[in-house]
Structures are given as structure tokens and as C-alpha cells.
Backbone as a ProteinNet text record, in pm:
[ID]
protein_1_A
[PRIMARY]
XXXXXXXXXXXXXXXXXXXXXXXXXXXXXXXXXXXXXXXXXXXXXXXXXXXXXXXXXXXXXXXXXXXXXXXXXXXXXXXXXXXXXXXXXXXXXXXXXXXXXXXXXXXXXXXXXXXXXXXXXXXXXXXXXXXXXXXXXXXXXXXXXXXXXXXXXXXXXXXXXXXXXXXXXXXXXXXXXXXXXXXXXXXXXXXXXXXXXXXXXX
[TERTIARY]
100.8	21.4	117.6	193.2	240.6	344.6	369.4	495.3	381	273.4	241.6	140.8	190.1	157.9	276	390.6	518	597.1	544.2	521.7	696	703.9	803.2	881.4	1059.7	1125.7	1095.9	1156.8	1144.4	1261.6	1372	1477.1	1381.4	1371.8	1324.3	1186.4	1111.5	997.5	1039.9	1095.9	1139.7	1259.1	1264.2	1371.6	1290.2	1143.8	1033.6	923.2	969.6	863.6	922.6	1057.4	1139.2	1118	1162	1207.4	1042.5	964.4	789.5	780.9	813.5	757.5	908	1029.9	1149.4	1063.3	1058.8	954.7	869.9	762.6	682.3	721.9	761.3	855.7	898	931.7	1050.9	941.1	826.8	783.4	664.7	668.2	565.6	663.3	768.3	896.2	861.2	953.9	860	727.4	600.9	519.1	491.3	540.4	552.2	621.2	739.7	834.3	780.7	681.5	640.5	555.3	476.8	386.8	291	464.6	458.2	394.3	451.2	366.4	186.7	180	34.8	-48.9	30.4	-50.4	-57.1	104.1	95.8	-57.9	-79.3	-129.4	-273.3	-313.1	-448.9	-426.4	-349.8	-415.5	-258	-241.6	-174.1	-57.1	13.9	122.9	149	-16	-50.6	1.6	10.4	-30.8	-119.7	-192.2	-354.7	-389.1	-389.2	-476.3	-577.2	-697.5	-786.2	-863.1	-1059.9	-1080.7	-1075.2	-1086	-1090.6	-1022.9	-892.4	-764.6	-706.6	-722	-641.2	-568.2	-450.2	-368.1	-303.7	-263.2	-219.1	-264.8	-458.6	-531.4	-465.6	-359.2	-326.1	-164.6	-97.4	-44	-24	-110.4	-164.7	-326.9	-350.1	-554.3	-577.7	-730	-723.6	-868.4	-962.4	-1157.4	-1234.7	-1359.6	-1434.6	-1469.7	-1574.5	-1567.5	-1681.7	-1782.7	-1885.9	-1868.3	-1709.8	-1719.9	-1617.8	-1702.8	-1627.5	-1585.6	-1472.9	-1392.2	-1371.9	-1504.1	-1556.4	-1541.3	-1673.6	-1702.8	-1587.1	-1484.5	-1317.9	-1284.9	-1273.1	-1303.5	-1398.9	-1495.6	-1636.4	-1763.7	-1774.3	-1867.3	-1985.1	-2105.2	-2220.9	-2280.9	-2323.9	-2376.5	-2344.8	-2412.6	-2368.8	-2168.1	-2095.7	-1994.4	-1910.1	-1969.3	-1951	-1822	-1813.4	-1692.9	-1656.9	-1585.4	-1446.2	-1269.1	-1203.9	-1065.2	-1018.6	-1043.2	-1039.6	-1114.6	-1192.9	-1285.9	-1186.9	-1242.5	-1103.3	-1001.7	-863.4	-765.4	-808.1	-900.4	-929.5	-962.4	-1050.3	-1091	-962.7	-854.5	-697.1	-602.8	-616.6	-548.8	-693.7	-711.4	-817.8	-816.7	-775.9	-768.3	-659	-529.5	-428.6	-397.7	-427.8	-406	-479.9	-559.9	-677.4	-562.3	-434.3	-474.7	-318.8	-194.9	-101	-71.1	-201.4	-241.8	-189.7	-99.8	-59.5	-112.4	-214.6	-310.4	-470.6	-492.3	-573.9	-571.9	-464.5	-354.8	-347.5	-390.5	-436.6	-235.9	-281.6	-125.4	-34.8	112.9	186.6	203.8	123.7	181.7	50.3	-64.2	-176.9	-227	-113.1	-125.9	-79.9	39.3	-39.9	-134.4	-171.7	-283	-420.3	-494.2	-524	-542.5	-365.5	-410.2	-428.5	-397.6	-440.1	-604.6	-658.1	-826.3	-856.9	-788.4	-905.5	-879.6	-729.4	-700.1	-810.5	-803.9	-881.8	-1077	-1102	-1268.7	-1281.4	-1172.4	-1195.6	-1172.5	-1093.2	-1119.8	-1216	-1266.2	-1351.9	-1544.3	-1513.3	-1576.7	-1590.5	-1450.2	-1472	-1378.4	-1369.7	-1258	-1354.6	-1460.1	-1514.3	-1551.3	-1489.7	-1556.5	-1326.4	-1288.4	-1083.3	-980.6	-1063.3	-936.3	-948.4	-846.6	-841.9	-663.3	-641.7	-492.3	-494.6	-483.5	-447	-308.6	-238.2	-91.6	-79.5	-16	31.7	132.3	225.9	317.3	205.9	217.4	159.4	137.4	48.6	5.8	120.8	191.3	243	383.5	477.5	534.1	571.4	421.2	419	382.1	255.5	306.3	440.9	510.1	653.1	709.3	646.1	716	658	496.7	434.1	492.2	569.7	533.6	618.1	719.7	810.7	783	667.2	551.2	473.7	384.7	273.6	285.2	382	363.2	329.3	390.4	266.6	185.3	73.3	-41	-57.9	3.2	-4.1	-43.7	-53.1	-17.2	-148.5	-143.2	-303.6	-437.6	-431.7	-589	-634	-781.9	-853.4	-911.9	-777.1	-795.2	-643.9	-612.6	-499.1	-502.3	-426.2	-371.7	-447.3	-488.4	-554.7	-459.6	-312.6	-279.2	-183.6	-307.7	-245.4	-355.3	-460.2	-609	-572.1	-475	-378.9	-338.5	-254.2	-163.9	-254.8	-317.4	-401.1	-440.3	-585.2	-672.2	-601.5	-636.3	-517.1	-492.1	-341.3	-250.1	-392.1	-434.3	-555.2	-620.8	-689.9	-797	-733.2	-548.5	-479.1	-470.3	-498.5	-420.9	-628.1	-729.7	-846.2	-861.6	-802.3	-858.3	-792.7	-638.1	-503.8	-611.4	-582.6	-652	-839.3	-852.1	-1051.3	-965.6	-869.7	-947.7	-816.1	-734.5	-666.6	-747.9	-804.3	-903.9	-1019.4	-1110.2	-1205.4	-1183.4	-1110.1	-1056.5	-1027.7	-875.1	-735.6	-651.2	-746.8	-760.4	-836.6	-918	-1026	-961.4	-876.3	-879.1	-686.6	-724.9	-662.7	-500.1	-382.7	-307.8	-268.7	-215.8	-124.3	-79.4	-149.9	-42.5	12.9	163.6	247.1	239.9	381	352.8	441.6	367.9	506.8	618.1	644.3	783.8	852.2	816.2	864.4	829.6	706.3	702	813.3	873.2	968.2	1075.9	1131.6	1245.9	1258.8	1118.2	1061.9	1154.4	1085	1092.1	1246.7	1328	1464.9	1528.4
-128.7	14.8	177	123.1	237.7	281	177	195.2	212.2	196.6	243.8	417.9	415.9	572	686.3	554.3	594.4	753.4	632.4	646.8	521.4	441.1	339.5	351.5	345.7	361.5	160.6	137.2	-35.9	-59.3	-3.5	-28.5	-99.4	-32.7	-59	-184.1	-169.8	-275.3	-376	-472.4	-612.4	-664.3	-551.3	-530	-578	-518.9	-471.2	-595.4	-668.9	-759.7	-853.8	-915.6	-1007.8	-1011.1	-859.7	-862.3	-901.2	-821.8	-890.4	-1043.9	-1033.3	-1266.7	-1336.7	-1298.8	-1383.7	-1339.9	-1171.6	-1202.2	-1257.6	-1267.7	-1355.3	-1569.5	-1543.9	-1677	-1707.3	-1645.1	-1653.9	-1605.5	-1522	-1499.2	-1662.9	-1745.8	-1862.6	-1909.8	-1954.2	-2061.6	-1972.1	-1857	-1841	-1920.9	-1875.8	-1876.2	-2077.5	-2166	-2249.1	-2346.6	-2246	-2282.1	-2309.1	-2134.9	-2146.6	-2192.8	-2242	-2340.8	-2473.6	-2529.6	-2692.8	-2744.8	-2704.2	-2846.9	-2850	-2711.5	-2697.6	-2730.6	-2722.9	-2823.7	-2945.7	-2980.4	-3151.8	-3187.4	-3105	-3169.3	-3145.1	-3091.5	-3039.7	-3195.7	-3245.3	-3272.3	-3457.7	-3488	-3556	-3609.8	-3482.7	-3489.5	-3519.7	-3560	-3550	-3411	-3400.8	-3237.9	-3270.6	-3202.4	-3220.2	-3104.4	-3059.9	-2939.9	-2854.7	-2978.9	-2944.1	-3069.1	-3097	-3158.2	-3060.8	-3238.9	-3170.8	-3155.5	-3208.4	-3155.3	-3054.8	-3005.9	-2983.1	-2829.9	-2757.8	-2646.6	-2595.5	-2603.5	-2564.9	-2425.9	-2426.6	-2302.8	-2093.1	-2238.5	-2110.8	-2052.7	-2070.1	-2030	-1958.3	-2004.5	-1939.3	-1932.1	-1895.7	-1900	-2025	-2060.7	-2159.5	-2075.3	-2119.6	-2092.4	-2203.3	-2224.9	-2282.5	-2385.6	-2452.6	-2585.6	-2543.7	-2474	-2394.9	-2357.5	-2280.2	-2183.4	-2249.8	-2152.9	-2271.6	-2183.5	-2267.7	-2184.7	-1995.9	-1962.3	-1887.4	-1778	-1837.6	-1783.1	-1727.6	-1819.5	-1729.8	-1589.1	-1531.4	-1480.1	-1367.4	-1333.5	-1319.9	-1378.2	-1303.6	-1374.6	-1327.8	-1460.2	-1497.7	-1395.9	-1319.7	-1228.6	-1061.8	-1112	-945.9	-854.6	-979	-948.9	-872.9	-879.4	-840.7	-923.4	-935.3	-1016	-1098	-999.4	-1054.1	-1015.4	-1112.3	-1069.9	-870.8	-931.9	-823.6	-690.8	-702.2	-562	-547	-673.8	-642.3	-573.9	-557.6	-530.7	-437	-383.9	-282.9	-123	-179.2	-130.6	-142.7	-209	-169.9	-3.5	-111.3	30.7	166.5	149.3	350.3	375.1	311.2	418.4	351.9	287.1	372.8	470.9	491.3	610.4	754.2	718.5	895.9	847.1	764.2	791.3	902.3	817.7	897	988.4	1030.6	1132.3	1281.8	1329.2	1432.9	1597.4	1559.8	1683.4	1676.9	1507.4	1492.7	1566.2	1582.3	1614.8	1549.1	1346	1265.4	1300.8	1303.3	1273.1	1175.2	1187.5	1044.2	975.9	1024	910.9	793	901.5	816.8	682.5	685.2	578.5	472.2	424.7	269.4	213.2	331.3	247.6	238.1	389.7	368	201.1	196.3	72.5	-52.5	-58.2	-184.5	-135	-61.4	-55.4	-110.5	-42	-82.7	-201.1	-277.3	-420.7	-490.2	-471.7	-546	-523.8	-404	-467.6	-468.2	-494.2	-520.6	-689.5	-640.7	-864.4	-943.5	-886.2	-929	-872.6	-843.2	-787.9	-883.1	-917.5	-963	-1147	-1197.7	-1220.9	-1413.8	-1418	-1551.3	-1665.3	-1645.6	-1692.8	-1846.6	-1688.7	-1729	-1723.9	-1623.9	-1577.4	-1457.7	-1333.7	-1209.7	-1177	-1277.9	-1242.3	-1101.9	-1020.8	-863.6	-830.6	-881.1	-902.2	-1019.5	-1050.8	-1139.1	-1199.7	-1097.5	-1193.7	-1273.8	-1242.5	-1316.9	-1388.8	-1417.5	-1542.9	-1629.7	-1651.6	-1752.3	-1716.4	-1602.1	-1701.9	-1747.9	-1761.2	-1867.4	-2006.1	-1921.6	-2034.8	-2253.5	-2157.9	-2164.7	-2241.3	-2211.6	-2238.4	-2432.6	-2347.2	-2541.1	-2613	-2537.2	-2692	-2777.7	-2757.5	-2801.8	-2916.9	-2849.3	-2969	-3004	-2988.6	-3037.2	-3063.3	-3050.6	-3090.5	-3016.7	-3027.3	-2969.3	-2956	-3082.9	-2999.5	-2894.3	-2811.7	-2622.8	-2532.2	-2635.6	-2501.7	-2629.3	-2733.7	-2778.8	-2747	-2779.4	-2769.2	-2658.4	-2633.8	-2766	-2757.8	-2735.8	-2743.6	-2657	-2720.9	-2683.8	-2532.1	-2463.8	-2349.5	-2231.9	-2279.2	-2172.1	-2147.2	-2140.2	-2006.5	-1888.2	-1959.4	-1817.1	-1743.7	-1716.2	-1697.6	-1568.4	-1629.5	-1489.2	-1367.7	-1446.3	-1387.1	-1245.2	-1313.1	-1215.3	-1132.4	-1195	-1110.5	-928.9	-987.8	-875.6	-834.8	-829.4	-698.8	-649	-702.3	-542.7	-526.7	-600.2	-490.5	-343.5	-386.6	-302.1	-171.2	-179.8	-116.4	-68.8	-74.9	-70.8	40.8	-0.8	78.3	119.6	139.2	281.6	427.6	333.8	477.6	554.6	429.9	451.5	620.6	554.7	697.2	855.6	811	905.2	950.3	905.6	983.7	1055.1	1049.3	1041	1084.9	1088	1169.8	1282.2	1204.9	1284	1368.8	1390	1463.7	1558.2	1562	1692.1	1739.1	1692.8	1768	1881.5	1977.7	2125.8	2056.5	2111.9	2128.5	2208.7	2164.3	2202.8	2409.1	2508.3	2615.9	2675.5	2687.4	2730	2804.2	2807	2857.4	2952.7	3115.5	3197.6	3180.1	3132.5	3094.6	3097.4	2933.5	2849.9	2918.6	3023.3	3134.5	3236.3	3269	3334	3302.1	3185.3	3123.9	3086.1	3074.1	2990.9	3172	3294.2	3443.2	3441.7	3371.7	3417	3296.7
46.1	-16.1	3.9	86.8	101.2	20.4	-87.7	-226.9	-336	-321.8	-410.2	-403.6	-262.5	-239.2	-302.7	-299.6	-329.1	-86.2	-109.3	42.4	148.4	-8.1	41.3	-108.7	-93.1	-244	-258.3	-370.3	-411.9	-362.2	-299.8	-277.1	-63.7	-44.6	120.4	115.5	-40.6	2.1	46.2	-52	-41.1	91.6	124.4	297.3	374.3	332.5	425	444.6	368.6	333.9	420.2	387.2	442.1	617	600.4	743.8	846.1	795.4	868.9	848.2	749.5	742.5	832.8	826.1	938.7	1122	1110.2	1237.6	1252.3	1201.2	1194.3	1228.7	1110.7	1118.4	1328.4	1343.4	1489.9	1623.5	1557.7	1638.7	1668.6	1588.3	1540.4	1650.8	1642.4	1655.4	1781.9	1911.5	1994.1	2021.4	1990.7	2090.2	2065.7	2006.2	1976.6	2120.1	2171.1	2231.1	2392.5	2408.1	2508.4	2527.1	2410.6	2504.9	2417.4	2439.8	2329.3	2456.8	2573.5	2670.6	2701.3	2696.4	2699.6	2596.6	2423.3	2304.1	2318.8	2411.2	2428.1	2454.6	2593.5	2698.1	2592.6	2521.1	2445	2315.6	2221.8	2165.7	2219.5	2273.7	2306.6	2222.2	2172.2	2108.4	1949.2	1895.7	1810.8	1711.1	1622.1	1545	1424.3	1437.9	1382.8	1334.8	1162.5	1136.2	1145	1159.8	1173.2	1321.1	1378.3	1419.6	1499.7	1610.7	1725.6	1814.4	1779.9	1810.5	1744.6	1647.4	1545.8	1637.2	1588.2	1698.4	1577.1	1407.3	1377.2	1377.3	1383.7	1380.2	1439.9	1532.6	1653.9	1559.6	1509.3	1362.7	1276.6	1197.6	1069.9	1084.3	948.6	1006.3	882.8	893	790.5	790	651.4	703.7	783.8	818.5	955.6	825.5	870.1	761.9	707.2	753.2	594	568	527.6	402.1	281.4	158.2	122.5	-34	-64.5	-187.2	-247.9	-281.2	-399.9	-208.2	-154.8	26	62.4	71.3	185.5	75.4	-45.1	-63.1	-23.6	-54	-82.7	40.2	108.8	212.3	156.7	132.2	76.9	115.2	270.6	257.2	175	44	-20.2	2.9	-36.7	-28.2	112.9	222.1	391.4	441.2	497.6	646.5	498.1	439.8	374.1	463.3	387.1	429.8	315.9	203.8	125.4	191.2	252.2	372.4	533.3	577.4	665.6	722.3	576.5	518.8	460.4	422.9	356.4	483.8	546.3	676.9	776.6	767.1	845.2	779.9	675.1	539.2	629.2	613.6	582.8	691.7	867.4	990.6	966.7	968.4	976.3	950.6	802.6	693.8	818.8	899.4	932.4	1024.7	1096.9	1254.8	1195.3	1058.7	1090.7	998.8	962.9	866.5	931.8	916.9	969.7	1030.9	856.6	875.6	948	1016.7	1135	1253.1	1287.7	1403.5	1518.6	1478.7	1611.5	1619.5	1799	1860.8	1814.6	1817.6	1844	1908.4	2045.3	2145.9	2131.5	2083.3	2047.7	1973.8	1892.6	1746.9	1803.6	1874.2	1927.4	1936.9	2057.4	2134.4	1998.6	1886.7	1801.7	1725.6	1722.7	1601.3	1665.4	1804	1877.4	1876.5	1876.2	1863.3	1742.5	1671.9	1495.3	1499.1	1510.1	1475	1539.7	1685.5	1824.4	1727.4	1706.4	1648.3	1509.1	1427	1265.3	1302	1374.6	1411.2	1455.5	1578.7	1621.1	1508.2	1519.7	1352.9	1178.7	1222.5	1102.6	1049	1189.2	1200.5	1198.9	1228.9	1303.3	1143.1	1015.8	924.6	902.6	875.5	885.2	899	1062.3	1133.6	1109.9	1093.7	1024.2	964	937.2	778.1	767.9	818.7	792	695	700.6	659.8	601.8	505.8	445.7	532.6	616	655.2	752.8	764.6	946.9	931.2	827.1	826.4	770.7	680.4	556	669.1	717.7	812.1	918.3	1029.5	1066.6	1015	876.5	778.9	687.6	703.8	676.8	829.8	921.7	1026.7	1037.1	1040.3	1110.7	968.9	867.8	779.4	876.6	910	999.3	1098.1	1134.5	1265.5	1232.4	1118.3	1064.5	965.4	937.6	719.2	674.9	534.2	367.4	392.7	482.6	447.3	485.5	520.7	625	481	347.1	281.7	157.4	194.4	41.9	186.2	307.7	391.1	358.6	365.3	338.7	176.4	119.1	-23.7	-116.5	-203.6	-235.3	-284	-256.4	-251.7	-170.5	-29.5	24.3	57.8	95.8	203.8	89.4	-54	-116.7	-74.5	-10.5	-16	127.1	223.5	327.2	256.3	209.3	100.1	-73.3	-61.2	-247.8	-212.5	-86.7	-25.8	41	134.8	228	180.1	62.5	-70	-140.8	-184.5	-217.6	-143.1	-29.2	42.1	78.7	116	109.7	87.2	-81.2	-176.2	-188.8	-221.8	-194.3	-102.1	71.5	111.2	174	116.5	89.7	28	-122.1	-203.3	-200.5	-120.9	-115.4	-14.6	88.7	194.6	79.9	42.6	3.6	-148.2	-254.7	-285	-236.8	-159.8	-85.6	50.7	70.9	225.7	245.2	202.3	226.9	172.1	-30	-82.2	-83.8	-9.5	88.2	168.8	229.3	371.4	323.2	402.4	313.1	366.2	346.6	416.2	494.5	589.9	744.5	665.5	739.1	679.8	786.8	721.6	783	885.7	996.3	1086.5	1107.1	1161.2	1127.5	1061.7	1171.9	1232.4	1059.6	984.5	855.1	761	840.9	656	670.4	781.8	801.8	759.1	795.6	768.9	553.1	510	379.4	263	393.1	312.4	300	414.2	397.7	258.7
[MASK]
++++++++++++++++++++++++++++++++++++++++++++++++++++++++++++++++++++++++++++++++++++++++++++++++++++++++++++++++++++++++++++++++++++++++++++++++++++++++++++++++++++++++++++++++++++++++++++++++++++++++++

């Protein structure tokens, strides 16, 4: 999203993507190490992706059994509650928060980011969880490959793992540009302070 808006240069883009995936991978690894005994107690040491004792959903997202492949992208209720919409809403909220013209104190940004993520997750996370960031899903999924096997990339149907990558990417672009075109472009630029004006004149 930021790259499409010129906020991130082409050199930083791959570094940013790789760093997020590495962080998510090791975050999942740390979670597994900390809760390994608890997971063993729950599933008896037999790792399963789904079913009564399925635990792979702790690390990566999988659709509920009632979801069809098409409904995974677009919910059956008039294109609502979809991963694209969830990520779009998050992107919209992020730009609202960080836009200096909205005069939101920087100290409040982390709290507002967290509240936005929580509300979106509670409202849109039932069907498939809420992989609002491709790295948040794909990084841990790579880690679970070493624990649960290659089925993490094919359950419940082939190429499912691409859904949490493609849908959030599309959603972020739509939500971000929705803000830029319909909201941000109509907010007047901040007026320069007297000191800044004098500095420019000099």
C-alpha cells in the first residue's frame, strides 16, 4: 500500500517484506516453544491441522468448515465480512491515524492501531480468522510446515495458503486509496506557522 502511494521506495520494499516474514516466523517459533507443553496436553502430542484436536490454527489461519472456496474471498452475505474488506478497513484506519493533517497525537497512534485491529478482528474474524497482513500468516505457516507437514499449504483445499496473501494485499490497496481519493485529498494542507513562513522568505 505505502509503496503504491510513494511512501516507500523500491529498495526498502523487499527489505520491509522479508523482515516482516522473518519476524512472524520467529514469533511463531517462540510461541510454539513457550506453549509446547500446553499443546501436547491438548492434542496428546499428535499434531493435527483440523478436527477436534487441531492446533495449527494457533499459528496460521484456516477457514471454518462451512466456508466454500468462493465464500472465502467474498462472504455469501452481499460481499461483506471478507478478508479484503477487513484489511481495507485496517489500511483506511492506519492512514486516518498517521495523516498529520488529522492532528492525532503520535503518542496515541499505538493505542488507536491496537483498537482498530481489535475491532476489525472481532467483527470480521469469524469465518477465516483475520490475516490482515500477509506476513502474519505466511511466516508462521512456513514454521508450521516443520511441525505439521506440507498439508499446511493444502488444507482444506489446494492453494488455500494464497488466500491470506492475495486478499489482504488487494484489500490494503483498496482501503488505502479509498482514503486518499475520497477523504485525504479533500483535507486542506496544514498552514505554515509564522516562524516557518519567515524561514521560507529568508
